[in-house]
Structures are given as C-alpha cells and as structure tokens.
Coordinates of C-alpha atoms in Angstrom, one line a residue:
X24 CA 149.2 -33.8 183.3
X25 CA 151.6 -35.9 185.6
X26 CA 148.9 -37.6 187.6
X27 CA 149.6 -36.0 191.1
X28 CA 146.9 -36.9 193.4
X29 CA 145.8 -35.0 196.6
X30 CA 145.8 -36.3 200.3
X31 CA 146.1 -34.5 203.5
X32 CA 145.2 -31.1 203.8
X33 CA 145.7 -29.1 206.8
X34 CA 146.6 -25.9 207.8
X35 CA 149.4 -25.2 206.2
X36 CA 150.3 -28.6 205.3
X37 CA 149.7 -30.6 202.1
X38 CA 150.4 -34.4 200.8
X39 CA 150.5 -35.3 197.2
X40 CA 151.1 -38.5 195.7
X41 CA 152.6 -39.3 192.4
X42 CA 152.3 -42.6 190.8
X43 CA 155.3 -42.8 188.3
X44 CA 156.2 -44.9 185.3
X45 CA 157.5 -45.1 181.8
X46 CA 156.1 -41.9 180.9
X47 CA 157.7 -39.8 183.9
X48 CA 161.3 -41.3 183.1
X49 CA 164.4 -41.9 181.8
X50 CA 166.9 -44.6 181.7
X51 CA 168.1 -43.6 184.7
X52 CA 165.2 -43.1 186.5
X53 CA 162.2 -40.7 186.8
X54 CA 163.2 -37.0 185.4
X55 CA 164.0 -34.6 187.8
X56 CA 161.7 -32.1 186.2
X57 CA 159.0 -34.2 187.9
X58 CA 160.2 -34.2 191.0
X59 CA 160.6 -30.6 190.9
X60 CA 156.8 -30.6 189.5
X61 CA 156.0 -32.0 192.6
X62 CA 157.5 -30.5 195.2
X63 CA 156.4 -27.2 193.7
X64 CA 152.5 -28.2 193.7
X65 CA 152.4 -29.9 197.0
X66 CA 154.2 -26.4 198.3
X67 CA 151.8 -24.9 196.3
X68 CA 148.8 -26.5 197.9
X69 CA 150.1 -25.9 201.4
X70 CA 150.0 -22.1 200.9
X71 CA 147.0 -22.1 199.8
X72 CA 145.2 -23.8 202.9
X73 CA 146.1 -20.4 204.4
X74 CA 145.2 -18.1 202.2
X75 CA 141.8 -16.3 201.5
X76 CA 139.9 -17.3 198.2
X77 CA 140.9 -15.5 195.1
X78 CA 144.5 -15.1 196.3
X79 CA 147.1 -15.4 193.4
X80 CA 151.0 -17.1 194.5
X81 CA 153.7 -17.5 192.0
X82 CA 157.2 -19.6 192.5
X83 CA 159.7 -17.1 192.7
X84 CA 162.9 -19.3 194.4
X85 CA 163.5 -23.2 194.0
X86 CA 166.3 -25.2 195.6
X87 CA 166.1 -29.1 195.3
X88 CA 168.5 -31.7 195.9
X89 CA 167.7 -35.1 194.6
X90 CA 168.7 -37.6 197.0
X91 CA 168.2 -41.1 195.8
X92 CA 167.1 -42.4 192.4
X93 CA 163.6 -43.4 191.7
X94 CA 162.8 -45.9 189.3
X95 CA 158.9 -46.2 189.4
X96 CA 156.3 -46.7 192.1
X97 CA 154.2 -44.4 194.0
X98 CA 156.0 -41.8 195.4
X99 CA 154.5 -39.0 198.4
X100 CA 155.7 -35.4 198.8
X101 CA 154.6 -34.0 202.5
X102 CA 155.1 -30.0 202.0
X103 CA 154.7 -27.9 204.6
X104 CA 155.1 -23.6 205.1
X105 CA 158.1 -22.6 207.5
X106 CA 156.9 -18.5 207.4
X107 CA 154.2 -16.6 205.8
X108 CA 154.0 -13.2 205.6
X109 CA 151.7 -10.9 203.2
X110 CA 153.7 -10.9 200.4
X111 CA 155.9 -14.0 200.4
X112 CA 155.9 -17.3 201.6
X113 CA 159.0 -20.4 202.2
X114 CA 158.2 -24.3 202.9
X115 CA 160.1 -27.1 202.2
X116 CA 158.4 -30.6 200.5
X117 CA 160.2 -34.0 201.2
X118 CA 160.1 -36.9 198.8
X119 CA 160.0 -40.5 199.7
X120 CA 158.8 -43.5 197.9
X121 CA 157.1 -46.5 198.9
X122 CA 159.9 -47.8 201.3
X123 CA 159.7 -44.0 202.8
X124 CA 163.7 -43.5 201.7
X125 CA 164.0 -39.7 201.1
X126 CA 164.3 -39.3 197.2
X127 CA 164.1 -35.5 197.1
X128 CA 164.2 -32.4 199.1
X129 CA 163.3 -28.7 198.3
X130 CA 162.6 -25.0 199.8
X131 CA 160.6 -23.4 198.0
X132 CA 159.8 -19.2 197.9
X133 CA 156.5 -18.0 196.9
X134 CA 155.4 -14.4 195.8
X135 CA 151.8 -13.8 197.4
X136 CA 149.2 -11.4 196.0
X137 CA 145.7 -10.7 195.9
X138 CA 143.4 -11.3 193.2
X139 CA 142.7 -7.8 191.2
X140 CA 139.2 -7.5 189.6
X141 CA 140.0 -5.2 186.1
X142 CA 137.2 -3.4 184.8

C-alpha cells in the first residue's frame, strides 16, 4: 500500500525503507500517519524474527515523536526489540532520511499470542 520495502533482518532487528512522494504527503511534508505506518511495520518485522511460525502480535501502545519534517526522498526506519516476554513485546524504530537526520522516533508495545487452530 505505501511501498515499504524490506532490508536487514536479524534477530530481533529489522530495516525498512520507504520511498516517499506526492502521494505520502501534504503541503507540509509527508503525513505523519506514514511515519507512524512505518515505524509500526518495521517494529512489527523485528518481533517477528523471534517468534515461532504461526504466532499472531497486535499494536497495543504507540508513542512517536516527529522530529524533523520530511519532504520526499527515501527514508529508512532501523526497529529493533528492547524486551520480549511471552505475552508482550516493546522496541523502538528510528527514522532518518537520506542525509541520516533523525525524522521520527517511536516505542512501540506489542500483544503476543499464539496461533489457535478452530475446529
């Protein structure tokens, strides 16, 4: 949908990268709905390199501050998990563009659950 594309993938550690234009923004700058997007899949991908197959998470907390404007350009969110327990999850995801100047920064709660085969 936004055009996020994977990178590095490591235990618990995950980069995305976003190229944005016209269709990400606003006169001001790219929405922060697509940061937030971001941050929240890159997170998202950095659970999941420590998790068994078939294991469901779901955003439960978001805090993100928005640093620095972003008109358009590639920009890369590194995400990575602080502490990982059974049931939850927290990491934080930092945002920089090209000229690596910190555009956004987030911490990020997951719920963490296991797959339940009905029937």
């Amino acid at each position: 949908m936004f055009g996020m594309k994977a990178g590095k993938l490591g235990p618990g550690r995950a980069t995305l990268t976003l190229d944005t234009g016209p269709r990400h923004s606003h006169p001001q700058g790219v929405h922060g709905g697509v940061l937030a997007a971001l941050a929240d899949t890159a997170l998202a991908m950095a659970i999941f390199t420590r998790l068994p197959a078939r294991t469901w998470i779901s955003t439960v907390e978001m805090k993100i501050n928005y640093l620095a404007p972003h008109q358009r350009g590639r920009l890369r969110a590194d995400a990575r998990v602080l502490r990982q327990g059974k049931r939850w999850a927290v990491g934080e995801v930092e945002i920089r563009n090209s000229a690596r100047e910190l555009v956004a920064k987030s911490l990020l709660t997951y719920s963490i659950r296991p797959h339940e085969e009905k029937g």
